[in-house]
mmCIF file of C-alpha atoms and ligand atoms in Angstrom:
data_model
loop_
_atom_site.group_PDB
_atom_site.id
_atom_site.type_symbol
_atom_site.label_atom_id
_atom_site.label_comp_id
_atom_site.label_asym_id
_atom_site.label_seq_id
_atom_site.Cartn_x
_atom_site.Cartn_y
_atom_site.Cartn_z
ATOM 1 C CA MET A 15 222.234 40.145 46.070
ATOM 2 C CA SER A 16 220.656 38.599 43.201
ATOM 3 C CA GLU A 17 217.879 40.455 41.107
ATOM 4 C CA LEU A 18 215.452 38.155 42.385
ATOM 5 C CA GLU A 19 216.271 39.464 46.026
ATOM 6 C CA ARG A 20 216.033 42.923 45.112
ATOM 7 C CA PRO A 21 212.904 43.456 43.091
ATOM 8 C CA VAL A 22 212.669 46.036 40.607
ATOM 9 C CA VAL A 23 209.036 46.637 40.832
ATOM 10 C CA ARG A 24 208.035 47.772 44.262
ATOM 11 C CA PRO A 25 204.080 48.391 44.582
ATOM 12 C CA ARG A 26 204.772 49.163 48.450
ATOM 13 C CA ARG A 27 206.405 52.581 47.509
ATOM 14 C CA LEU A 28 202.749 53.785 46.781
ATOM 15 C CA ARG A 29 201.752 52.573 50.200
ATOM 16 C CA THR A 30 204.433 54.257 52.433
ATOM 17 C CA THR A 31 202.699 57.186 53.890
ATOM 18 C CA PRO A 32 198.822 58.035 54.575
ATOM 19 C CA ALA A 33 199.374 61.089 51.991
ATOM 20 C CA MET A 34 200.702 58.711 49.590
ATOM 21 C CA ARG A 35 197.926 56.118 49.896
ATOM 22 C CA GLU A 36 195.317 58.924 49.964
ATOM 23 C CA LEU A 37 197.007 60.337 46.522
ATOM 24 C CA VAL A 38 196.654 56.981 44.733
ATOM 25 C CA ALA A 39 193.234 55.959 46.319
ATOM 26 C CA GLU A 40 191.143 54.436 43.252
ATOM 27 C CA THR A 41 187.605 54.451 45.086
ATOM 28 C CA THR A 42 186.024 57.296 46.887
ATOM 29 C CA LEU A 43 183.337 57.149 49.640
ATOM 30 C CA ARG A 44 181.637 60.265 50.169
ATOM 31 C CA PRO A 45 178.411 61.162 52.166
ATOM 32 C CA ALA A 46 176.640 62.218 49.031
ATOM 33 C CA GLN A 47 176.807 58.719 47.651
ATOM 34 C CA LEU A 48 174.730 57.382 50.793
ATOM 35 C CA VAL A 49 171.372 56.849 51.147
ATOM 36 C CA LEU A 50 169.553 55.977 54.541
ATOM 37 C CA PRO A 51 166.522 53.309 54.666
ATOM 38 C CA MET A 52 164.259 54.379 57.305
ATOM 39 C CA PHE A 53 161.024 52.869 58.807
ATOM 40 C CA VAL A 54 157.973 54.680 60.074
ATOM 41 C CA ARG A 55 155.144 52.800 62.087
ATOM 42 C CA GLU A 56 151.698 53.898 62.398
ATOM 43 C CA GLY A 57 150.091 53.484 65.902
ATOM 44 C CA ILE A 58 153.340 53.901 68.045
ATOM 45 C CA ALA A 59 153.928 56.723 70.615
ATOM 46 C CA GLU A 60 157.857 56.224 70.872
ATOM 47 C CA PRO A 61 160.470 55.096 68.420
ATOM 48 C CA LYS A 62 160.625 51.302 68.653
ATOM 49 C CA PRO A 63 164.193 49.625 68.394
ATOM 50 C CA ILE A 64 164.442 46.710 65.833
ATOM 51 C CA SER A 65 166.240 44.111 68.015
ATOM 52 C CA SER A 66 167.838 42.361 64.910
ATOM 53 C CA MET A 67 169.154 45.626 63.831
ATOM 54 C CA PRO A 68 170.878 47.318 66.775
ATOM 55 C CA GLY A 69 170.843 51.125 66.186
ATOM 56 C CA VAL A 70 167.821 51.081 63.748
ATOM 57 C CA ASP A 71 164.440 52.335 64.896
ATOM 58 C CA GLN A 72 160.872 51.956 63.712
ATOM 59 C CA HIS A 73 160.089 55.744 63.779
ATOM 60 C CA THR A 74 156.878 57.675 64.832
ATOM 61 C CA ARG A 75 156.041 60.480 62.138
ATOM 62 C CA ASP A 76 157.664 62.589 64.609
ATOM 63 C CA SER A 77 160.876 60.992 65.484
ATOM 64 C CA LEU A 78 161.075 60.504 61.666
ATOM 65 C CA ARG A 79 161.137 64.220 61.012
ATOM 66 C CA LYS A 80 163.740 64.792 63.501
ATOM 67 C CA ALA A 81 165.925 61.923 62.110
ATOM 68 C CA VAL A 82 165.692 63.282 58.513
ATOM 69 C CA VAL A 83 167.073 66.652 59.884
ATOM 70 C CA GLU A 84 170.081 64.919 61.360
ATOM 71 C CA ALA A 85 170.546 62.837 58.115
ATOM 72 C CA ALA A 86 170.445 66.062 55.935
ATOM 73 C CA GLU A 87 172.737 67.696 58.344
ATOM 74 C CA ALA A 88 175.515 64.727 58.119
ATOM 75 C CA GLY A 89 175.468 65.441 54.540
ATOM 76 C CA ILE A 90 173.921 62.198 52.790
ATOM 77 C CA LYS A 91 171.787 63.085 49.972
ATOM 78 C CA GLY A 92 168.887 60.557 50.247
ATOM 79 C CA VAL A 93 166.364 58.538 52.201
ATOM 80 C CA MET A 94 164.391 55.487 51.409
ATOM 81 C CA LEU A 95 161.300 55.301 53.272
ATOM 82 C CA PHE A 96 159.261 51.973 54.433
ATOM 83 C CA GLY A 97 155.767 52.247 55.807
ATOM 84 C CA ILE A 98 154.361 49.911 58.765
ATOM 85 C CA PRO A 99 150.676 50.192 58.847
ATOM 86 C CA GLU A 100 148.534 49.148 61.925
ATOM 87 C CA HIS A 101 146.272 47.409 59.643
ATOM 88 C CA LYS A 102 147.097 45.177 56.801
ATOM 89 C CA ASP A 103 144.813 43.121 54.367
ATOM 90 C CA ALA A 104 144.751 41.022 51.391
ATOM 91 C CA LEU A 105 145.148 43.995 48.759
ATOM 92 C CA GLY A 106 147.553 46.034 51.045
ATOM 93 C CA SER A 107 144.883 48.927 50.847
ATOM 94 C CA GLY A 108 147.192 51.176 53.088
ATOM 95 C CA ALA A 109 149.756 51.379 50.341
ATOM 96 C CA THR A 110 147.377 53.330 48.098
ATOM 97 C CA ASP A 111 145.517 55.340 51.067
ATOM 98 C CA PRO A 112 146.562 58.956 50.476
ATOM 99 C CA ASP A 113 146.486 58.959 54.523
ATOM 100 C CA GLY A 114 148.195 55.827 54.759
ATOM 101 C CA ILE A 115 151.198 55.903 57.007
ATOM 102 C CA LEU A 116 153.909 55.979 54.095
ATOM 103 C CA ASN A 117 152.140 58.549 52.104
ATOM 104 C CA ARG A 118 151.668 60.634 55.110
ATOM 105 C CA ALA A 119 155.349 60.057 56.063
ATOM 106 C CA ILE A 120 156.648 61.150 52.682
ATOM 107 C CA ALA A 121 154.752 64.503 52.831
ATOM 108 C CA ASP A 122 156.340 65.122 56.230
ATOM 109 C CA VAL A 123 159.698 64.232 54.837
ATOM 110 C CA VAL A 124 159.427 66.296 51.844
ATOM 111 C CA ALA A 125 158.158 69.311 53.930
ATOM 112 C CA GLU A 126 160.910 68.900 56.382
ATOM 113 C CA VAL A 127 164.116 68.237 54.206
ATOM 114 C CA GLY A 128 162.807 68.084 50.586
ATOM 115 C CA ASN A 129 165.428 70.730 49.409
ATOM 116 C CA ASP A 130 168.357 68.794 50.810
ATOM 117 C CA LEU A 131 167.282 65.258 50.338
ATOM 118 C CA VAL A 132 166.200 63.165 47.583
ATOM 119 C CA VAL A 133 162.945 61.433 49.101
ATOM 120 C CA MET A 134 162.592 57.797 47.917
ATOM 121 C CA ALA A 135 159.849 55.243 49.013
ATOM 122 C CA ASP A 136 159.606 51.601 48.720
ATOM 123 C CA LEU A 137 157.030 51.050 46.162
ATOM 124 C CA CYS A 138 155.712 47.629 47.363
ATOM 125 C CA LEU A 139 152.857 45.970 48.808
ATOM 126 C CA ASP A 140 154.619 43.477 51.204
ATOM 127 C CA GLU A 141 154.404 45.727 54.343
ATOM 128 C CA PHE A 142 150.896 46.226 53.760
ATOM 129 C CA THR A 143 149.484 42.777 52.901
ATOM 130 C CA ASP A 144 148.120 40.483 55.743
ATOM 131 C CA HIS A 145 149.861 37.633 53.775
ATOM 132 C CA GLY A 146 153.002 39.353 53.456
ATOM 133 C CA HIS A 147 153.544 38.868 49.891
ATOM 134 C CA CYS A 148 154.873 41.707 47.470
ATOM 135 C CA GLY A 149 151.749 41.377 45.511
ATOM 136 C CA VAL A 150 148.111 40.426 45.496
ATOM 137 C CA LEU A 151 147.235 36.638 45.520
ATOM 138 C CA THR A 152 145.045 34.532 43.084
ATOM 139 C CA ARG A 153 142.606 32.212 44.598
ATOM 140 C CA ASP A 154 144.803 29.655 44.836
ATOM 141 C CA GLY A 155 147.581 31.520 46.660
ATOM 142 C CA ARG A 156 149.867 32.621 43.614
ATOM 143 C CA VAL A 157 151.310 36.057 43.414
ATOM 144 C CA ASP A 158 149.177 37.664 40.564
ATOM 145 C CA ASN A 159 151.731 39.462 38.355
ATOM 146 C CA ASP A 160 149.251 41.531 36.325
ATOM 147 C CA THR A 161 146.631 42.364 38.995
ATOM 148 C CA THR A 162 149.624 43.454 41.077
ATOM 149 C CA LEU A 163 150.736 45.918 38.376
ATOM 150 C CA GLN A 164 147.416 48.040 38.663
ATOM 151 C CA ARG A 165 148.047 48.148 42.494
ATOM 152 C CA TYR A 166 151.778 49.329 41.686
ATOM 153 C CA ALA A 167 150.401 51.987 39.356
ATOM 154 C CA ASP A 168 148.090 53.430 41.951
ATOM 155 C CA MET A 169 150.577 53.148 44.594
ATOM 156 C CA ALA A 170 153.003 55.237 42.432
ATOM 157 C CA VAL A 171 150.319 58.093 41.728
ATOM 158 C CA VAL A 172 149.878 58.257 45.374
ATOM 159 C CA GLN A 173 153.456 58.539 46.529
ATOM 160 C CA ALA A 174 154.063 61.139 43.761
ATOM 161 C CA ALA A 175 151.160 63.297 45.081
ATOM 162 C CA ALA A 176 152.702 63.082 48.433
ATOM 163 C CA GLY A 177 155.840 64.571 46.793
ATOM 164 C CA VAL A 178 158.327 61.691 46.541
ATOM 165 C CA ASP A 179 161.308 62.271 44.268
ATOM 166 C CA LEU A 180 161.881 58.636 43.303
ATOM 167 C CA VAL A 181 159.683 55.553 43.790
ATOM 168 C CA GLY A 182 161.547 52.275 44.391
ATOM 169 C CA PRO A 183 159.665 49.414 42.990
ATOM 170 C CA SER A 184 160.923 46.331 44.905
ATOM 171 C CA GLY A 185 158.232 43.705 44.027
ATOM 172 C CA MET A 186 160.116 42.219 40.905
ATOM 173 C CA MET A 187 156.506 41.944 39.108
ATOM 174 C CA ASP A 188 157.277 41.604 35.246
ATOM 175 C CA GLY A 189 156.530 44.832 33.629
ATOM 176 C CA GLN A 190 156.404 47.000 36.715
ATOM 177 C CA VAL A 191 158.471 49.739 35.665
ATOM 178 C CA ALA A 192 156.675 50.441 32.581
ATOM 179 C CA VAL A 193 153.283 50.464 34.174
ATOM 180 C CA ILE A 194 154.760 52.928 36.910
ATOM 181 C CA ARG A 195 156.144 54.992 34.344
ATOM 182 C CA ASP A 196 153.086 55.206 32.527
ATOM 183 C CA ALA A 197 150.682 55.641 35.402
ATOM 184 C CA LEU A 198 153.101 58.872 36.675
ATOM 185 C CA ASP A 199 153.019 60.378 33.337
ATOM 186 C CA GLY A 200 149.248 59.993 32.865
ATOM 187 C CA ALA A 201 148.712 61.693 36.155
ATOM 188 C CA GLY A 202 150.851 64.517 35.510
ATOM 189 C CA HIS A 203 154.020 63.408 37.595
ATOM 190 C CA ALA A 204 156.459 63.113 34.506
ATOM 191 C CA ASP A 205 159.047 64.749 37.142
ATOM 192 C CA THR A 206 158.800 61.843 39.343
ATOM 193 C CA GLY A 207 161.549 59.278 38.927
ATOM 194 C CA ILE A 208 161.880 55.575 39.152
ATOM 195 C CA LEU A 209 164.811 53.940 41.161
ATOM 196 C CA ALA A 210 164.153 50.320 40.110
ATOM 197 C CA TYR A 211 165.375 47.418 42.276
ATOM 198 C CA SER A 212 166.229 45.690 39.156
ATOM 199 C CA ALA A 213 168.292 42.514 40.194
ATOM 200 C CA LYS A 214 166.790 41.726 43.510
ATOM 201 C CA TYR A 215 167.525 38.219 44.966
ATOM 202 C CA ALA A 216 165.572 35.984 46.938
ATOM 203 C CA SER A 217 167.998 36.280 49.894
ATOM 204 C CA ALA A 218 168.383 34.849 53.300
ATOM 205 C CA PHE A 219 169.973 38.076 54.185
ATOM 206 C CA TYR A 220 166.681 39.907 54.518
ATOM 207 C CA GLY A 221 165.849 38.159 57.845
ATOM 208 C CA PRO A 222 166.108 41.304 60.072
ATOM 209 C CA PHE A 223 164.019 43.619 57.797
ATOM 210 C CA ARG A 224 161.193 41.109 58.270
ATOM 211 C CA GLU A 225 161.264 42.167 61.926
ATOM 212 C CA ALA A 226 161.725 45.806 60.979
ATOM 213 C CA VAL A 227 158.508 45.901 59.053
ATOM 214 C CA ASP A 228 156.524 43.205 61.152
ATOM 215 C CA SER A 229 156.381 41.082 58.007
ATOM 216 C CA SER A 230 153.470 38.580 57.983
ATOM 217 C CA LEU A 231 154.980 36.541 55.338
ATOM 218 C CA GLU A 232 155.107 32.731 55.447
ATOM 219 C CA GLY A 233 157.093 30.780 52.881
ATOM 220 C CA ASP A 234 159.437 32.715 50.403
ATOM 221 C CA ARG A 235 159.402 34.869 47.589
ATOM 222 C CA ARG A 236 160.918 32.368 45.250
ATOM 223 C CA THR A 237 158.376 32.766 42.565
ATOM 224 C CA TYR A 238 159.240 36.551 41.950
ATOM 225 C CA GLN A 239 162.708 37.303 43.443
ATOM 226 C CA GLN A 240 165.680 36.132 41.702
ATOM 227 C CA ASP A 241 167.385 32.796 42.191
ATOM 228 C CA PRO A 242 170.739 33.453 43.751
ATOM 229 C CA ARG A 243 172.456 31.105 41.319
ATOM 230 C CA ASN A 244 171.963 33.566 38.116
ATOM 231 C CA GLY A 245 174.053 36.348 37.353
ATOM 232 C CA ARG A 246 173.304 37.034 33.748
ATOM 233 C CA GLU A 247 169.494 37.139 34.741
ATOM 234 C CA GLY A 248 170.356 40.228 36.832
ATOM 235 C CA VAL A 249 171.872 42.053 34.031
ATOM 236 C CA ALA A 250 169.033 41.095 31.798
ATOM 237 C CA GLU A 251 166.583 42.603 34.493
ATOM 238 C CA ALA A 252 168.316 45.689 34.725
ATOM 239 C CA LEU A 253 168.307 46.106 30.963
ATOM 240 C CA LEU A 254 164.664 45.507 30.922
ATOM 241 C CA ASP A 255 164.016 47.990 33.685
ATOM 242 C CA ILE A 256 165.975 50.864 31.544
ATOM 243 C CA GLU A 257 164.039 49.859 28.709
ATOM 244 C CA GLN A 258 160.723 50.489 30.460
ATOM 245 C CA GLY A 259 162.071 53.909 31.833
ATOM 246 C CA ALA A 260 164.123 53.364 35.025
ATOM 247 C CA ASP A 261 165.977 56.466 35.829
ATOM 248 C CA MET A 262 168.275 54.570 37.996
ATOM 249 C CA VAL A 263 168.624 50.752 38.583
ATOM 250 C CA MET A 264 169.775 48.819 41.757
ATOM 251 C CA VAL A 265 171.226 45.526 42.785
ATOM 252 C CA LYS A 266 170.358 44.151 45.878
ATOM 253 C CA PRO A 267 171.660 42.531 48.178
ATOM 254 C CA ALA A 268 175.174 44.123 47.737
ATOM 255 C CA LEU A 269 177.777 41.983 49.336
ATOM 256 C CA ALA A 270 176.762 38.559 48.308
ATOM 257 C CA TYR A 271 176.009 39.868 44.673
ATOM 258 C CA LEU A 272 178.973 42.233 44.029
ATOM 259 C CA ASP A 273 179.786 40.271 40.833
ATOM 260 C CA VAL A 274 176.409 41.061 39.613
ATOM 261 C CA LEU A 275 176.979 44.913 40.565
ATOM 262 C CA ARG A 276 179.773 44.951 38.484
ATOM 263 C CA ARG A 277 178.415 43.302 35.644
ATOM 264 C CA VAL A 278 175.437 45.552 35.573
ATOM 265 C CA ARG A 279 177.443 49.042 35.959
ATOM 266 C CA GLU A 280 179.564 47.795 33.042
ATOM 267 C CA VAL A 281 176.550 47.358 30.660
ATOM 268 C CA VAL A 282 174.362 50.300 31.744
ATOM 269 C CA ASP A 283 174.650 54.182 31.503
ATOM 270 C CA VAL A 284 172.256 55.224 34.365
ATOM 271 C CA PRO A 285 173.330 55.483 37.771
ATOM 272 C CA VAL A 286 173.740 52.263 39.624
ATOM 273 C CA ALA A 287 172.589 51.778 43.396
ATOM 274 C CA ALA A 288 173.427 48.818 45.611
ATOM 275 C CA TYR A 289 171.570 47.944 48.646
ATOM 276 C CA ASN A 290 173.619 47.040 51.639
ATOM 277 C CA ILE A 291 170.715 45.219 53.250
ATOM 278 C CA SER A 292 169.478 44.402 56.906
ATOM 279 C CA GLY A 293 171.324 40.919 57.281
ATOM 280 C CA GLU A 294 174.621 42.369 55.952
ATOM 281 C CA TYR A 295 174.190 45.250 58.669
ATOM 282 C CA ALA A 296 173.287 42.610 61.456
ATOM 283 C CA MET A 297 176.407 40.445 60.608
ATOM 284 C CA VAL A 298 178.931 43.426 61.176
ATOM 285 C CA GLU A 299 176.906 44.600 64.450
ATOM 286 C CA ALA A 300 176.735 41.248 65.799
ATOM 287 C CA ALA A 301 180.177 40.502 65.425
ATOM 288 C CA ALA A 302 181.257 43.771 66.676
ATOM 289 C CA ALA A 303 178.973 43.462 69.592
ATOM 290 C CA ASN A 304 180.864 40.162 70.363
ATOM 291 C CA GLY A 305 184.376 42.044 69.922
ATOM 292 C CA TRP A 306 185.252 39.696 67.045
ATOM 293 C CA ILE A 307 185.940 42.579 64.666
ATOM 294 C CA ASP A 308 186.629 46.405 64.774
ATOM 295 C CA ARG A 309 183.234 47.878 63.964
ATOM 296 C CA GLU A 310 184.157 51.242 62.227
ATOM 297 C CA PRO A 311 186.845 50.073 59.966
ATOM 298 C CA ALA A 312 184.503 46.951 59.054
ATOM 299 C CA ILE A 313 181.689 49.458 58.097
ATOM 300 C CA ILE A 314 183.920 51.598 55.963
ATOM 301 C CA GLU A 315 185.465 48.910 54.357
ATOM 302 C CA THR A 316 181.903 47.055 53.767
ATOM 303 C CA LEU A 317 180.876 50.265 52.207
ATOM 304 C CA THR A 318 183.972 50.948 50.184
ATOM 305 C CA SER A 319 183.842 47.560 48.428
ATOM 306 C CA ILE A 320 180.218 48.204 47.308
ATOM 307 C CA ARG A 321 181.597 51.287 45.850
ATOM 308 C CA ARG A 322 184.571 49.745 44.294
ATOM 309 C CA ALA A 323 182.565 46.754 42.614
ATOM 310 C CA GLY A 324 180.546 49.619 40.786
ATOM 311 C CA ALA A 325 177.926 51.206 42.826
ATOM 312 C CA ASP A 326 177.388 55.004 42.248
ATOM 313 C CA ILE A 327 174.837 55.074 45.101
ATOM 314 C CA VAL A 328 174.835 52.897 48.425
ATOM 315 C CA LEU A 329 171.678 52.347 50.476
ATOM 316 C CA THR A 330 173.115 51.454 54.075
ATOM 317 C CA TYR A 331 171.425 51.729 57.671
ATOM 318 C CA TRP A 332 175.049 53.290 58.540
ATOM 319 C CA ALA A 333 174.671 56.134 55.986
ATOM 320 C CA VAL A 334 174.479 58.919 58.679
ATOM 321 C CA GLU A 335 177.216 57.486 60.891
ATOM 322 C CA ALA A 336 179.302 56.512 57.970
ATOM 323 C CA ALA A 337 178.614 60.068 56.702
ATOM 324 C CA ARG A 338 180.121 61.553 60.003
ATOM 325 C CA LEU A 339 183.102 59.083 60.146
ATOM 326 C CA ILE A 340 184.317 60.055 56.504
ATOM 327 C CA GLY A 341 182.783 63.487 56.711
HETATM 328 C C1 LIG B 19 160.508 44.581 49.754
HETATM 329 C C2 LIG B 19 161.703 44.880 50.365
HETATM 330 C C3 LIG B 19 162.603 43.971 51.177
HETATM 331 C C4 LIG B 19 163.871 44.667 51.486
HETATM 332 C C5 LIG B 19 163.500 45.975 50.880
HETATM 333 N N1 LIG B 19 162.156 45.961 50.129
HETATM 334 C C6 LIG B 19 162.126 42.797 51.639
HETATM 335 C C7 LIG B 19 162.162 41.611 50.916
HETATM 336 O O1 LIG B 19 161.960 41.477 49.789
HETATM 337 O O2 LIG B 19 161.692 40.423 51.651
HETATM 338 C C8 LIG B 19 164.789 44.374 52.461
HETATM 339 C C9 LIG B 19 165.626 45.223 52.952
HETATM 340 C C10 LIG B 19 166.590 44.881 53.767
HETATM 341 O O3 LIG B 19 166.695 43.621 54.192
HETATM 342 O O4 LIG B 19 167.431 45.651 54.468
HETATM 343 N N2 LIG B 19 159.473 45.557 50.091
#
């Protein structure tokens, strides 16, 4: 046998047994690294399934309280809350109403599991506006950056008063992190942190989420969310947010942007989160429902890939189930 047929280097030695593979595994996936995004809807008596996201519900305030207790018991460490109001208007008034559904839900969740979970909330107007955009509009229908910032500042203070640990600005307005930091500090909420959705792309994979929040959006968000062709810009956005006071930054979506996630991880020192979004969830669920892929290994491989690319924290609709699987 020549040396060509007898390899000297044999990478397979480190793959021989489960114990060996465990010993040399580079990437960890732990329940504490997972955050569950959750929806709470005003004016429903029972939780309402979201058809495009099998297994995910719009919660009532009551069912939300029960679900966060389960989440805490599963060992995950955070939830990201989204509110769906009964009435929407041009300014998204429900977002800044202390009695609005999201703010009430924040207080509920903090009271229920505030010691065990980091309570985060989406800080954006799109669930609250009748036009469905993330900001307020000018007369001629454009999203008005600086007027929107004022709304975000107010929204941050109301969420902080409700007890939120981290606000999650996701509207991609320029300067939003600085304005929110300043508003929080000015209102005596210096301890409330900011998880900035820094590199957020105008993605086709948000489709199911639009059903989840009963979105009224027509058109798209391309004048504020990033162009999928731009990677450098994602890094620049993350750096800008850190300069403005972000405690953590996020890349979103995750799977189609793993390169951006890696690049951001390499240049920042704050924790980096990635959001495994609704469309990414729905694709796996749909394929699994058809018997085309093996669901549980596909979930774990998906989440592991996001960790391997550099995410410290993964937001995923599978958080509780995955925590139980890897427990
Ligand atoms: C905006 C927001 C969106 C998502 C989270 N925050 C939707 C959008 O930008 O259109 C999407 C999350 C998902 O698809 O799972 N408030």
